[in-house]
XYZ file of C-alpha atoms in Angstrom:
259
model
C 0.144 -0.470 0.105
C 1.064 3.543 -1.131
C 3.072 5.243 2.200
C 1.088 8.634 2.434
C 2.984 10.303 5.459
C -0.051 12.884 5.965
C -2.503 10.123 6.209
C -5.165 9.023 8.758
C -7.260 6.610 5.920
C -5.558 5.010 2.701
C -7.725 3.080 0.937
C -6.294 0.503 -1.392
C -7.616 -0.723 -4.453
C -11.095 -1.755 -2.016
C -13.807 -3.523 -3.878
C -16.870 -5.618 -2.460
C -19.811 -7.468 -3.598
C -23.051 -8.653 -2.787
C -23.931 -11.778 -5.398
C -23.746 -11.090 -8.582
C -23.927 -6.949 -7.743
C -20.326 -5.672 -7.261
C -20.745 -2.162 -5.229
C -17.684 -1.361 -4.919
C -14.463 -1.108 -7.473
C -10.519 -1.501 -6.447
C -11.593 2.169 -4.445
C -8.323 4.118 -4.127
C -8.303 7.371 -1.501
C -6.776 9.229 1.235
C -7.802 11.101 3.756
C -5.314 13.837 5.540
C -4.756 13.917 8.768
C -7.336 17.127 9.684
C -9.641 18.256 6.923
C -13.103 17.196 5.995
C -12.729 15.497 2.653
C -16.223 15.025 1.253
C -17.343 11.885 -0.781
C -20.069 12.305 -3.298
C -22.300 10.578 -6.384
C -24.938 9.471 -7.581
C -27.500 7.514 -6.018
C -27.006 3.433 -5.778
C -22.516 4.691 -6.497
C -20.851 3.164 -3.571
C -20.683 5.761 -0.976
C -23.183 4.243 1.839
C -20.991 0.704 1.312
C -18.046 2.892 1.836
C -18.632 3.944 5.192
C -20.351 0.299 5.927
C -16.704 -0.959 4.757
C -14.843 1.348 7.007
C -16.725 1.043 10.252
C -17.121 -2.997 9.176
C -19.691 -3.206 9.139
C -19.642 -5.185 6.045
C -16.165 -6.313 5.211
C -15.014 -6.241 2.421
C -14.176 -8.925 -0.643
C -10.800 -6.832 -1.722
C -7.748 -4.751 -1.462
C -7.824 -3.538 2.223
C -7.420 0.342 4.647
C -5.369 1.454 6.427
C -6.252 3.246 9.982
C -4.022 5.518 11.971
C -1.041 3.187 11.287
C -3.798 0.037 11.341
C -3.196 -2.439 8.279
C -7.133 -3.828 8.330
C -8.704 -6.003 6.310
C -11.263 -7.858 8.383
C -13.023 -6.385 11.271
C -16.052 -5.241 13.512
C -17.431 -1.690 13.999
C -16.750 -2.569 18.160
C -12.833 -2.592 16.833
C -13.112 -0.157 14.868
C -14.917 2.891 17.638
C -12.630 1.590 19.530
C -9.019 2.451 17.316
C -11.467 6.256 17.267
C -13.380 5.473 13.842
C -17.070 7.301 15.124
C -20.227 7.529 12.583
C -23.412 8.580 12.417
C -25.934 7.660 9.769
C -27.821 8.393 7.430
C -31.783 7.269 9.319
C -32.027 8.879 12.416
C -30.900 6.075 14.893
C -31.131 8.004 18.204
C -32.138 5.686 21.475
C -35.284 7.388 22.204
C -36.400 7.488 24.290
C -33.812 8.275 26.320
C -32.529 11.594 27.456
C -30.731 13.827 24.833
C -28.040 12.685 28.208
C -28.080 10.230 28.277
C -27.849 9.054 24.889
C -24.850 10.936 24.657
C -23.799 8.955 27.835
C -23.778 5.523 25.279
C -20.979 6.812 23.462
C -19.315 8.332 25.929
C -19.145 4.259 27.552
C -16.964 2.655 24.590
C -13.833 4.548 26.579
C -15.077 4.688 30.094
C -12.742 1.901 32.257
C -15.704 0.022 35.167
C -15.549 -3.733 35.156
C -18.595 -5.293 35.978
C -17.692 -5.298 39.712
C -17.506 -1.526 39.966
C -20.995 -1.611 38.297
C -22.139 -3.595 40.036
C -21.007 -2.451 43.457
C -21.109 1.522 42.560
C -18.109 1.591 44.424
C -15.728 5.319 44.592
C -14.354 4.465 41.593
C -17.232 3.610 39.399
C -19.063 6.976 40.788
C -16.152 8.794 39.987
C -16.118 7.294 36.960
C -20.061 8.166 36.569
C -19.957 12.060 37.113
C -16.945 12.411 34.326
C -19.444 10.270 31.748
C -22.138 13.120 32.678
C -20.034 15.709 33.622
C -18.190 15.479 29.777
C -21.806 14.412 27.977
C -23.161 17.424 29.070
C -20.352 20.128 27.557
C -20.601 17.192 24.473
C -24.474 18.537 24.021
C -23.722 22.367 24.767
C -20.536 22.399 22.020
C -22.893 21.670 19.198
C -25.542 23.817 20.373
C -28.512 21.469 23.018
C -27.666 24.203 25.835
C -30.970 24.136 26.997
C -33.231 20.339 26.455
C -30.499 17.856 28.037
C -33.370 16.310 29.667
C -35.844 16.333 27.029
C -35.706 12.680 25.149
C -35.084 12.549 21.849
C -37.999 11.843 20.286
C -39.293 15.331 20.904
C -36.017 17.244 20.367
C -35.986 19.562 16.603
C -35.070 17.817 13.879
C -31.915 19.840 13.723
C -31.526 19.116 17.244
C -31.813 15.165 16.539
C -29.206 15.728 14.074
C -26.809 17.349 16.088
C -27.587 14.802 18.663
C -25.596 12.398 17.349
C -22.897 14.005 16.561
C -22.759 14.043 20.296
C -22.620 10.672 20.852
C -19.932 9.825 18.002
C -17.389 13.020 19.133
C -18.159 11.480 22.658
C -16.226 8.098 21.372
C -13.310 10.210 21.660
C -13.098 9.892 17.381
C -9.498 10.460 15.137
C -12.478 10.519 12.086
C -15.552 11.450 12.461
C -17.918 9.634 9.422
C -21.002 11.280 9.211
C -23.740 9.570 6.517
C -26.162 12.654 5.008
C -26.139 14.917 7.740
C -27.462 17.994 6.156
C -30.545 15.501 4.879
C -33.770 16.873 5.327
C -32.504 20.750 6.959
C -33.815 23.207 6.438
C -31.163 26.325 5.460
C -30.822 27.302 8.590
C -29.554 24.661 9.909
C -27.618 23.728 7.548
C -25.647 26.895 7.626
C -25.434 26.446 11.781
C -24.535 22.357 10.767
C -21.519 23.938 8.554
C -20.573 26.484 11.291
C -20.282 22.547 13.988
C -17.631 20.754 11.303
C -15.894 23.298 10.731
C -14.978 23.402 14.632
C -15.380 19.759 14.832
C -11.749 20.334 12.300
C -10.473 22.985 14.015
C -10.558 20.607 16.827
C -8.584 18.339 15.172
C -10.830 15.790 14.530
C -10.448 14.796 10.269
C -13.988 14.709 8.989
C -15.476 12.376 6.080
C -19.167 13.220 4.473
C -20.380 11.860 2.382
C -24.322 14.548 1.599
C -25.946 15.326 -1.505
C -25.752 19.078 -1.194
C -23.253 19.818 -3.630
C -23.154 23.403 -2.148
C -22.568 22.292 1.263
C -20.336 20.070 0.279
C -17.860 22.282 -2.707
C -18.100 25.228 0.481
C -16.710 22.977 3.418
C -14.883 20.703 2.550
C -10.678 20.754 1.579
C -11.043 16.962 -0.973
C -13.610 15.908 -2.571
C -13.585 11.707 -4.255
C -16.576 11.259 -6.670
C -17.887 7.539 -6.625
C -19.965 6.799 -10.045
C -21.431 2.653 -10.363
C -18.152 1.567 -7.042
C -15.442 3.813 -8.994
C -13.742 6.397 -7.765
C -13.889 8.493 -11.273
C -12.236 12.024 -9.069
C -10.204 13.429 -6.372
C -8.866 17.031 -5.496
C -9.591 19.930 -3.844
C -13.870 21.599 -4.674
C -13.168 23.093 -8.063
C -11.292 21.149 -9.360
C -13.689 17.962 -9.065
C -16.177 20.194 -9.966
C -14.585 21.338 -13.116
C -13.463 17.643 -13.806
C -16.126 16.571 -16.780
C -16.389 12.663 -15.899
C -18.210 14.434 -12.647
C -20.369 16.775 -14.711
C -21.345 14.055 -16.932
C -22.125 11.616 -13.984
C -23.344 13.688 -11.332
C -23.703 17.952 -10.893
C -24.644 18.349 -14.500
C -24.530 22.216 -15.528
C -23.745 23.140 -11.926
C -20.186 23.314 -12.540
C -20.505 25.004 -15.651
């Protein structure tokens, strides 16, 4: 695999099949530490499949990927989460009957050290760790802009707040890479502007962001670099302006917007 010293995540000829359907074919890319990297393409291009491979929900059929210096050909979601990959989903997946605070606390438990015995006995170490979890969850809710609804059930939050809550829960795992699957889907213009500002803050705080998004305007105005998939193959990669004017991208996805 090509050694890219500034890369946090490198994919090398990744392939994925579902029976007779090839979803990904020899996809290679690298995501630099500290950047916002966008992944776009038409419906069915393989974007979410790639996310699912990188986060362990799907297993590779060919190729490999490196994350934070470790090579993976097969892995599981919890191991990749522990390694530092956190994700959200296109369809909101919150614990709807838990409060906003409790949802973030669930994410934080990935980084706790209290074992079963501590949890059962509620010893001093376990109680101290629980207080830290609550405090950190509150900080993350404030960080994403949910400042007055810590005790509100997730299902009673506005749509934009639910999207931000998912990001807070992902951030609670202390990720190196935050992978977001269509976080702006269904948002109005005001909510999208707030999301852009939040992701810029996340990047400024040292977390790399991988972003699938159909909102081309958001991608082009936010991302440092962009890759384009079409029929499971990467057809372009580069800074937004280069990608936006690539003839293959125009033909496959952007239509007349690149003029």
